mmCIF file with all atom_site columns, C-alpha atoms in Angstrom:
data_model
loop_
_atom_site.group_PDB
_atom_site.id
_atom_site.type_symbol
_atom_site.label_atom_id
_atom_site.label_alt_id
_atom_site.label_comp_id
_atom_site.label_asym_id
_atom_site.label_entity_id
_atom_site.label_seq_id
_atom_site.pdbx_PDB_ins_code
_atom_site.Cartn_x
_atom_site.Cartn_y
_atom_site.Cartn_z
_atom_site.occupancy
_atom_site.B_iso_or_equiv
_atom_site.pdbx_formal_charge
_atom_site.auth_seq_id
_atom_site.auth_comp_id
_atom_site.auth_asym_id
_atom_site.auth_atom_id
_atom_site.pdbx_PDB_model_num
ATOM 1   C CA . MET T 1 1   ? 10.040  -25.727 8.928   1.00 63.00 ? 1   MET T CA 1
ATOM 2   C CA . GLU T 1 2   ? 11.013  -27.374 12.814  1.00 73.00 ? 2   GLU T CA 1
ATOM 3   C CA . TYR T 1 3   ? 6.780   -26.902 12.671  1.00 68.00 ? 3   TYR T CA 1
ATOM 4   C CA . TYR T 1 4   ? 6.722   -28.682 10.536  1.00 68.00 ? 4   TYR T CA 1
ATOM 5   C CA . ARG T 1 5   ? 9.433   -31.581 11.576  1.00 73.00 ? 5   ARG T CA 1
ATOM 6   C CA . GLN T 1 6   ? 7.338   -31.669 14.870  1.00 82.00 ? 6   GLN T CA 1
ATOM 7   C CA . HIS T 1 7   ? 3.980   -32.037 13.977  1.00 82.00 ? 7   HIS T CA 1
ATOM 8   C CA . ASN T 1 8   ? 4.326   -33.376 10.442  1.00 79.00 ? 8   ASN T CA 1
ATOM 9   C CA . LEU T 1 9   ? 1.690   -31.218 9.466   1.00 83.00 ? 9   LEU T CA 1
ATOM 10  C CA . GLN T 1 10  ? 2.368   -29.673 5.576   1.00 85.00 ? 10  GLN T CA 1
ATOM 11  C CA . ILE T 1 11  ? 2.965   -25.783 6.591   1.00 88.00 ? 11  ILE T CA 1
ATOM 12  C CA . ARG T 1 12  ? 3.793   -23.205 3.117   1.00 92.00 ? 12  ARG T CA 1
ATOM 13  C CA . ILE T 1 13  ? 6.702   -20.075 3.597   1.00 94.00 ? 13  ILE T CA 1
ATOM 14  C CA . ALA T 1 14  ? 5.766   -16.707 2.225   1.00 96.00 ? 14  ALA T CA 1
ATOM 15  C CA . ARG T 1 15  ? 7.641   -14.071 2.638   1.00 96.00 ? 15  ARG T CA 1
ATOM 16  C CA . ILE T 1 16  ? 6.008   -10.898 1.267   1.00 96.00 ? 16  ILE T CA 1
ATOM 17  C CA . PHE T 1 17  ? 8.193   -7.809  0.047   1.00 93.00 ? 17  PHE T CA 1
ATOM 18  C CA . ASN T 1 18  ? 5.957   -4.111  0.140   1.00 95.00 ? 18  ASN T CA 1
ATOM 19  C CA . THR T 1 19  ? 1.864   -4.639  -0.704  1.00 97.00 ? 19  THR T CA 1
ATOM 20  C CA . TYR T 1 20  ? -0.369  -2.236  -2.101  1.00 98.00 ? 20  TYR T CA 1
ATOM 21  C CA . GLY T 1 21  ? -3.968  -1.122  -3.864  1.00 98.00 ? 21  GLY T CA 1
ATOM 22  C CA . PRO T 1 22  ? -7.169  -0.295  -2.460  1.00 98.00 ? 22  PRO T CA 1
ATOM 23  C CA . ARG T 1 23  ? -8.574  -0.914  0.649   1.00 96.00 ? 23  ARG T CA 1
ATOM 24  C CA . MET T 1 24  ? -4.999  0.189   2.296   1.00 96.00 ? 24  MET T CA 1
ATOM 25  C CA . LEU T 1 25  ? -5.627  2.454   5.488   1.00 94.00 ? 25  LEU T CA 1
ATOM 26  C CA . GLU T 1 26  ? -5.020  5.361   4.754   1.00 92.00 ? 26  GLU T CA 1
ATOM 27  C CA . ASN T 1 27  ? -2.602  5.386   8.646   1.00 93.00 ? 27  ASN T CA 1
ATOM 28  C CA . ASP T 1 28  ? -0.460  2.037   8.339   1.00 94.00 ? 28  ASP T CA 1
ATOM 29  C CA . GLY T 1 29  ? 2.716   3.726   7.673   1.00 93.00 ? 29  GLY T CA 1
ATOM 30  C CA . ARG T 1 30  ? 3.562   2.244   4.669   1.00 96.00 ? 30  ARG T CA 1
ATOM 31  C CA . VAL T 1 31  ? 5.220   4.503   2.071   1.00 97.00 ? 31  VAL T CA 1
ATOM 32  C CA . VAL T 1 32  ? 2.746   3.816   -0.647  1.00 98.00 ? 32  VAL T CA 1
ATOM 33  C CA . SER T 1 33  ? -0.644  4.925   1.426   1.00 98.00 ? 33  SER T CA 1
ATOM 34  C CA . ASN T 1 34  ? 2.072   7.696   2.703   1.00 98.00 ? 34  ASN T CA 1
ATOM 35  C CA . PHE T 1 35  ? 2.743   9.441   -0.304  1.00 98.00 ? 35  PHE T CA 1
ATOM 36  C CA . ILE T 1 36  ? -1.026  9.157   -1.180  1.00 98.00 ? 36  ILE T CA 1
ATOM 37  C CA . VAL T 1 37  ? -2.172  10.914  1.291   1.00 98.00 ? 37  VAL T CA 1
ATOM 38  C CA . GLN T 1 38  ? -0.114  12.950  1.996   1.00 98.00 ? 38  GLN T CA 1
ATOM 39  C CA . ALA T 1 39  ? -0.919  14.240  -2.079  1.00 98.00 ? 39  ALA T CA 1
ATOM 40  C CA . LEU T 1 40  ? -4.494  14.093  -1.459  1.00 97.00 ? 40  LEU T CA 1
ATOM 41  C CA . ARG T 1 41  ? -4.778  16.278  1.202   1.00 96.00 ? 41  ARG T CA 1
ATOM 42  C CA . GLY T 1 42  ? -1.832  19.122  -0.675  1.00 96.00 ? 42  GLY T CA 1
ATOM 43  C CA . ASN T 1 43  ? 0.959   18.245  1.846   1.00 97.00 ? 43  ASN T CA 1
ATOM 44  C CA . PRO T 1 44  ? 4.291   17.762  0.572   1.00 98.00 ? 44  PRO T CA 1
ATOM 45  C CA . ILE T 1 45  ? 5.055   14.266  -0.185  1.00 99.00 ? 45  ILE T CA 1
ATOM 46  C CA . THR T 1 46  ? 7.623   13.654  2.752   1.00 98.00 ? 46  THR T CA 1
ATOM 47  C CA . VAL T 1 47  ? 11.687  11.516  1.492   1.00 98.00 ? 47  VAL T CA 1
ATOM 48  C CA . TYR T 1 48  ? 13.615  9.727   4.031   1.00 97.00 ? 48  TYR T CA 1
ATOM 49  C CA . GLY T 1 49  ? 16.964  10.978  3.139   1.00 97.00 ? 49  GLY T CA 1
ATOM 50  C CA . LYS T 1 50  ? 17.582  11.291  -0.658  1.00 97.00 ? 50  LYS T CA 1
ATOM 51  C CA . GLY T 1 51  ? 15.192  9.034   -2.537  1.00 98.00 ? 51  GLY T CA 1
ATOM 52  C CA . ASP T 1 52  ? 18.310  6.714   -3.368  1.00 97.00 ? 52  ASP T CA 1
ATOM 53  C CA . GLN T 1 53  ? 16.888  3.107   -1.504  1.00 97.00 ? 53  GLN T CA 1
ATOM 54  C CA . THR T 1 54  ? 14.822  1.150   -3.135  1.00 97.00 ? 54  THR T CA 1
ATOM 55  C CA . ARG T 1 55  ? 11.802  -1.280  -2.669  1.00 97.00 ? 55  ARG T CA 1
ATOM 56  C CA . SER T 1 56  ? 9.565   -3.340  -5.077  1.00 97.00 ? 56  SER T CA 1
ATOM 57  C CA . PHE T 1 57  ? 6.312   -2.762  -4.840  1.00 98.00 ? 57  PHE T CA 1
ATOM 58  C CA . CYS T 1 58  ? 3.302   -5.734  -5.079  1.00 98.00 ? 58  CYS T CA 1
ATOM 59  C CA . TYR T 1 59  ? -0.284  -5.324  -6.259  1.00 99.00 ? 59  TYR T CA 1
ATOM 60  C CA . VAL T 1 60  ? -2.335  -7.257  -3.960  1.00 98.00 ? 60  VAL T CA 1
ATOM 61  C CA . ASP T 1 61  ? -3.923  -9.407  -6.614  1.00 98.00 ? 61  ASP T CA 1
ATOM 62  C CA . ASP T 1 62  ? -0.652  -10.046 -7.876  1.00 99.00 ? 62  ASP T CA 1
ATOM 63  C CA . GLN T 1 63  ? -0.191  -10.642 -3.604  1.00 98.00 ? 63  GLN T CA 1
ATOM 64  C CA . VAL T 1 64  ? -2.680  -12.664 -3.419  1.00 98.00 ? 64  VAL T CA 1
ATOM 65  C CA . ASP T 1 65  ? -2.742  -15.277 -6.456  1.00 98.00 ? 65  ASP T CA 1
ATOM 66  C CA . GLY T 1 66  ? 0.781   -15.917 -5.938  1.00 98.00 ? 66  GLY T CA 1
ATOM 67  C CA . LEU T 1 67  ? -0.008  -16.569 -1.805  1.00 98.00 ? 67  LEU T CA 1
ATOM 68  C CA . ILE T 1 68  ? -2.845  -18.704 -3.233  1.00 98.00 ? 68  ILE T CA 1
ATOM 69  C CA . ARG T 1 69  ? -0.651  -20.417 -5.700  1.00 98.00 ? 69  ARG T CA 1
ATOM 70  C CA . LEU T 1 70  ? 1.367   -21.572 -2.674  1.00 97.00 ? 70  LEU T CA 1
ATOM 71  C CA . MET T 1 71  ? -0.789  -23.308 -0.901  1.00 96.00 ? 71  MET T CA 1
ATOM 72  C CA . ASN T 1 72  ? -2.178  -24.933 -3.888  1.00 96.00 ? 72  ASN T CA 1
ATOM 73  C CA . GLY T 1 73  ? 1.231   -25.952 -4.215  1.00 94.00 ? 73  GLY T CA 1
ATOM 74  C CA . ASP T 1 74  ? 2.903   -28.987 -2.432  1.00 91.00 ? 74  ASP T CA 1
ATOM 75  C CA . HIS T 1 75  ? 6.347   -26.697 -1.912  1.00 89.00 ? 75  HIS T CA 1
ATOM 76  C CA . MET T 1 76  ? 6.952   -26.266 1.426   1.00 86.00 ? 76  MET T CA 1
ATOM 77  C CA . GLY T 1 77  ? 10.034  -24.053 1.613   1.00 88.00 ? 77  GLY T CA 1
ATOM 78  C CA . PRO T 1 78  ? 10.432  -20.598 1.355   1.00 95.00 ? 78  PRO T CA 1
ATOM 79  C CA . ILE T 1 79  ? 8.896   -18.677 -1.965  1.00 97.00 ? 79  ILE T CA 1
ATOM 80  C CA . ASN T 1 80  ? 9.689   -14.764 -2.053  1.00 98.00 ? 80  ASN T CA 1
ATOM 81  C CA . ILE T 1 81  ? 6.011   -13.965 -3.486  1.00 98.00 ? 81  ILE T CA 1
ATOM 82  C CA . GLY T 1 82  ? 7.071   -10.551 -4.436  1.00 98.00 ? 82  GLY T CA 1
ATOM 83  C CA . ASN T 1 83  ? 6.904   -7.831  -7.953  1.00 98.00 ? 83  ASN T CA 1
ATOM 84  C CA . PRO T 1 84  ? 10.710  -7.562  -8.891  1.00 97.00 ? 84  PRO T CA 1
ATOM 85  C CA . GLY T 1 85  ? 10.624  -4.407  -9.953  1.00 96.00 ? 85  GLY T CA 1
ATOM 86  C CA . GLU T 1 86  ? 12.923  -1.651  -8.954  1.00 96.00 ? 86  GLU T CA 1
ATOM 87  C CA . TYR T 1 87  ? 12.289  1.549   -7.860  1.00 98.00 ? 87  TYR T CA 1
ATOM 88  C CA . THR T 1 88  ? 13.780  4.465   -5.814  1.00 98.00 ? 88  THR T CA 1
ATOM 89  C CA . ILE T 1 89  ? 11.447  5.735   -3.722  1.00 98.00 ? 89  ILE T CA 1
ATOM 90  C CA . LEU T 1 90  ? 11.811  9.294   -4.995  1.00 99.00 ? 90  LEU T CA 1
ATOM 91  C CA . GLN T 1 91  ? 10.603  7.196   -8.644  1.00 98.00 ? 91  GLN T CA 1
ATOM 92  C CA . LEU T 1 92  ? 7.238   6.739   -6.020  1.00 99.00 ? 92  LEU T CA 1
ATOM 93  C CA . ALA T 1 93  ? 7.007   9.835   -4.796  1.00 99.00 ? 93  ALA T CA 1
ATOM 94  C CA . LYS T 1 94  ? 7.244   11.268  -8.229  1.00 98.00 ? 94  LYS T CA 1
ATOM 95  C CA . ASN T 1 95  ? 4.986   8.373   -9.627  1.00 98.00 ? 95  ASN T CA 1
ATOM 96  C CA . ILE T 1 96  ? 2.491   9.288   -6.641  1.00 98.00 ? 96  ILE T CA 1
ATOM 97  C CA . GLN T 1 97  ? 2.633   12.851  -7.963  1.00 98.00 ? 97  GLN T CA 1
ATOM 98  C CA . ASN T 1 98  ? 2.643   13.219  -11.260 1.00 98.00 ? 98  ASN T CA 1
ATOM 99  C CA . ILE T 1 99  ? -1.014  11.751  -10.937 1.00 98.00 ? 99  ILE T CA 1
ATOM 100 C CA . ILE T 1 100 ? -2.404  13.130  -7.940  1.00 97.00 ? 100 ILE T CA 1
ATOM 101 C CA . ASN T 1 101 ? -0.618  16.572  -8.571  1.00 95.00 ? 101 ASN T CA 1
ATOM 102 C CA . PRO T 1 102 ? 2.039   17.205  -10.854 1.00 96.00 ? 102 PRO T CA 1
ATOM 103 C CA . LYS T 1 103 ? 2.778   20.950  -8.438  1.00 94.00 ? 103 LYS T CA 1
ATOM 104 C CA . ALA T 1 104 ? 3.227   18.571  -5.206  1.00 95.00 ? 104 ALA T CA 1
ATOM 105 C CA . GLU T 1 105 ? 6.053   19.569  -2.901  1.00 98.00 ? 105 GLU T CA 1
ATOM 106 C CA . ILE T 1 106 ? 8.967   17.299  -1.857  1.00 99.00 ? 106 ILE T CA 1
ATOM 107 C CA . THR T 1 107 ? 10.635  17.152  0.576   1.00 98.00 ? 107 THR T CA 1
ATOM 108 C CA . PHE T 1 108 ? 13.526  15.909  2.403   1.00 98.00 ? 108 PHE T CA 1
ATOM 109 C CA . LYS T 1 109 ? 13.658  14.912  5.995   1.00 97.00 ? 109 LYS T CA 1
ATOM 110 C CA . PRO T 1 110 ? 17.007  12.347  7.296   1.00 97.00 ? 110 PRO T CA 1
ATOM 111 C CA . LEU T 1 111 ? 17.118  8.743   6.312   1.00 94.00 ? 111 LEU T CA 1
ATOM 112 C CA . PRO T 1 112 ? 16.230  6.833   9.644   1.00 91.00 ? 112 PRO T CA 1
ATOM 113 C CA . SER T 1 113 ? 19.446  4.375   10.934  1.00 89.00 ? 113 SER T CA 1
ATOM 114 C CA . ASP T 1 114 ? 17.770  1.140   10.241  1.00 89.00 ? 114 ASP T CA 1
ATOM 115 C CA . ASP T 1 115 ? 16.146  2.694   7.136   1.00 88.00 ? 115 ASP T CA 1
ATOM 116 C CA . PRO T 1 116 ? 17.570  -0.920  4.789   1.00 89.00 ? 116 PRO T CA 1
ATOM 117 C CA . LYS T 1 117 ? 19.307  1.154   1.556   1.00 91.00 ? 117 LYS T CA 1
ATOM 118 C CA . LYS T 1 118 ? 17.672  -1.618  -1.054  1.00 92.00 ? 118 LYS T CA 1
ATOM 119 C CA . ARG T 1 119 ? 14.861  -4.298  -1.189  1.00 91.00 ? 119 ARG T CA 1
ATOM 120 C CA . LYS T 1 120 ? 13.771  -6.517  -4.369  1.00 94.00 ? 120 LYS T CA 1
ATOM 121 C CA . PRO T 1 121 ? 12.689  -9.892  -3.625  1.00 97.00 ? 121 PRO T CA 1
ATOM 122 C CA . ASP T 1 122 ? 14.643  -13.040 -6.326  1.00 98.00 ? 122 ASP T CA 1
ATOM 123 C CA . ILE T 1 123 ? 11.394  -14.534 -7.576  1.00 98.00 ? 123 ILE T CA 1
ATOM 124 C CA . THR T 1 124 ? 13.475  -17.529 -9.467  1.00 98.00 ? 124 THR T CA 1
ATOM 125 C CA . LYS T 1 125 ? 11.092  -20.498 -7.556  1.00 97.00 ? 125 LYS T CA 1
ATOM 126 C CA . ALA T 1 126 ? 8.205   -18.639 -6.908  1.00 98.00 ? 126 ALA T CA 1
ATOM 127 C CA . ARG T 1 127 ? 8.819   -18.819 -11.605 1.00 98.00 ? 127 ARG T CA 1
ATOM 128 C CA . LYS T 1 128 ? 9.577   -22.256 -11.282 1.00 98.00 ? 128 LYS T CA 1
ATOM 129 C CA . LEU T 1 129 ? 7.376   -24.488 -9.152  1.00 97.00 ? 129 LEU T CA 1
ATOM 130 C CA . LEU T 1 130 ? 4.129   -22.133 -8.604  1.00 97.00 ? 130 LEU T CA 1
ATOM 131 C CA . GLY T 1 131 ? 4.270   -20.718 -12.469 1.00 98.00 ? 131 GLY T CA 1
ATOM 132 C CA . TRP T 1 132 ? 3.397   -17.475 -10.894 1.00 98.00 ? 132 TRP T CA 1
ATOM 133 C CA . GLU T 1 133 ? 4.819   -13.898 -11.535 1.00 97.00 ? 133 GLU T CA 1
ATOM 134 C CA . PRO T 1 134 ? 3.607   -10.628 -10.977 1.00 98.00 ? 134 PRO T CA 1
ATOM 135 C CA . LYS T 1 135 ? 1.118   -9.139  -14.003 1.00 98.00 ? 135 LYS T CA 1
ATOM 136 C CA . VAL T 1 136 ? 0.181   -5.439  -12.736 1.00 98.00 ? 136 VAL T CA 1
ATOM 137 C CA . GLN T 1 137 ? 2.406   -2.890  -12.868 1.00 97.00 ? 137 GLN T CA 1
ATOM 138 C CA . LEU T 1 138 ? 3.474   -0.069  -10.845 1.00 98.00 ? 138 LEU T CA 1
ATOM 139 C CA . ASP T 1 139 ? 1.476   2.941   -12.356 1.00 97.00 ? 139 ASP T CA 1
ATOM 140 C CA . GLU T 1 140 ? -1.635  0.870   -13.157 1.00 98.00 ? 140 GLU T CA 1
ATOM 141 C CA . GLY T 1 141 ? -2.117  -0.619  -9.052  1.00 98.00 ? 141 GLY T CA 1
ATOM 142 C CA . LEU T 1 142 ? -0.980  3.201   -8.097  1.00 99.00 ? 142 LEU T CA 1
ATOM 143 C CA . LYS T 1 143 ? -3.841  4.900   -11.042 1.00 98.00 ? 143 LYS T CA 1
ATOM 144 C CA . HIS T 1 144 ? -6.218  1.810   -8.748  1.00 98.00 ? 144 HIS T CA 1
ATOM 145 C CA . THR T 1 145 ? -5.004  2.556   -5.091  1.00 98.00 ? 145 THR T CA 1
ATOM 146 C CA . ILE T 1 146 ? -4.909  6.582   -5.574  1.00 98.00 ? 146 ILE T CA 1
ATOM 147 C CA . ALA T 1 147 ? -8.795  6.196   -6.705  1.00 98.00 ? 147 ALA T CA 1
ATOM 148 C CA . ASP T 1 148 ? -9.674  4.105   -3.868  1.00 97.00 ? 148 ASP T CA 1
ATOM 149 C CA . PHE T 1 149 ? -8.009  6.555   -1.773  1.00 97.00 ? 149 PHE T CA 1
ATOM 150 C CA . LYS T 1 150 ? -10.110 9.709   -3.746  1.00 96.00 ? 150 LYS T CA 1
ATOM 151 C CA . SER T 1 151 ? -13.164 7.836   -2.882  1.00 94.00 ? 151 SER T CA 1
ATOM 152 C CA . ARG T 1 152 ? -12.849 7.419   0.393   1.00 93.00 ? 152 ARG T CA 1
ATOM 153 C CA . MET T 1 153 ? -12.026 9.596   1.657   1.00 91.00 ? 153 MET T CA 1
ATOM 154 C CA . THR T 1 154 ? -14.189 12.350  -0.030  1.00 84.00 ? 154 THR T CA 1
ATOM 155 C CA . ALA T 1 155 ? -16.865 10.182  1.824   1.00 66.00 ? 155 ALA T CA 1
ATOM 156 C CA . GLU T 1 156 ? -15.066 10.683  5.362   1.00 69.00 ? 156 GLU T CA 1
ATOM 157 C CA . SER T 1 157 ? -15.026 15.208  4.470   1.00 63.00 ? 157 SER T CA 1
ATOM 158 C CA . LYS T 1 158 ? -18.665 15.008  3.502   1.00 62.00 ? 158 LYS T CA 1
ATOM 159 C CA . MET T 1 159 ? -19.586 12.819  6.454   1.00 66.00 ? 159 MET T CA 1
ATOM 160 C CA . LYS T 1 160 ? -17.356 15.155  9.069   1.00 62.00 ? 160 LYS T CA 1
ATOM 161 C CA . ALA T 1 161 ? -18.717 17.867  7.099   1.00 57.00 ? 161 ALA T CA 1
ATOM 162 C CA . GLU T 1 162 ? -22.421 16.657  7.784   1.00 63.00 ? 162 GLU T CA 1
ATOM 163 C CA . SER T 1 163 ? -21.723 16.010  10.932  1.00 61.00 ? 163 SER T CA 1
ATOM 164 C CA . LEU T 1 164 ? -20.431 19.636  12.186  1.00 60.00 ? 164 LEU T CA 1
ATOM 165 C CA . ARG T 1 165 ? -23.747 21.008  10.660  1.00 63.00 ? 165 ARG T CA 1
ATOM 166 C CA . LEU T 1 166 ? -25.368 18.625  12.390  1.00 63.00 ? 166 LEU T CA 1
ATOM 167 C CA . THR T 1 167 ? -23.757 19.567  16.133  1.00 63.00 ? 167 THR T CA 1
ATOM 168 C CA . GLN T 1 168 ? -23.681 23.142  15.247  1.00 65.00 ? 168 GLN T CA 1
ATOM 169 C CA . THR T 1 169 ? -27.461 23.716  14.128  1.00 63.00 ? 169 THR T CA 1
ATOM 170 C CA . ALA T 1 170 ? -28.107 21.240  17.508  1.00 64.00 ? 170 ALA T CA 1
ATOM 171 C CA . VAL T 1 171 ? -25.846 23.870  18.939  1.00 65.00 ? 171 VAL T CA 1
ATOM 172 C CA . GLU T 1 172 ? -27.136 26.262  18.114  1.00 69.00 ? 172 GLU T CA 1
ATOM 173 C CA . GLY T 1 173 ? -31.470 24.800  19.031  1.00 66.00 ? 173 GLY T CA 1
ATOM 174 C CA . LYS T 1 174 ? -32.434 24.446  15.439  1.00 61.00 ? 174 LYS T CA 1
ATOM 175 C CA . VAL T 1 175 ? -32.315 21.268  16.594  1.00 54.00 ? 175 VAL T CA 1
ATOM 176 C CA . GLU T 1 176 ? -35.887 19.814  14.460  1.00 55.00 ? 176 GLU T CA 1
ATOM 177 C CA . THR T 1 177 ? -38.136 17.586  15.483  1.00 52.00 ? 177 THR T CA 1
ATOM 178 C CA . LYS T 1 178 ? -40.722 15.474  13.070  1.00 54.00 ? 178 LYS T CA 1
ATOM 179 C CA . VAL T 1 179 ? -43.837 13.944  15.363  1.00 56.00 ? 179 VAL T CA 1
ATOM 180 C CA . GLU T 1 180 ? -46.083 12.482  13.429  1.00 55.00 ? 180 GLU T CA 1
#
């Protein structure tokens, strides 16, 4: 708000909460991508602590819709743009486990001391001032996200296998050159 006061510019302040969806980076360090990658690779899903800490997860399409409404609106104070649905980390792990591989192992490691116990947005202002609330439920969004991860990870595996094959062929001296 100070920037608005000093420069008399219209500003918007969005507080976003755990966005997820297709095109997430596999190594971005967020819990959704970590769990999906671990499960798809056949590794145990790693939960820190007992998994009773809570988070809210907002599907990317909902997040973008909320941000567009905020930018097109008149309100200049902070507005929470997130999904108020609250899930434990263990619930998230089990949801991903059930979608990818119900037999996948879930392991527990010590909880980092700086990990918040609860994170859930109050979207009252977004509902009132923007006429916005999220529409995509967690399981539906996870299915789209997991399908995207599977597709990209399969393509990546095929490219690595082809690269390895070409490298082995070159090392063995079996490089074929076509001259026309």
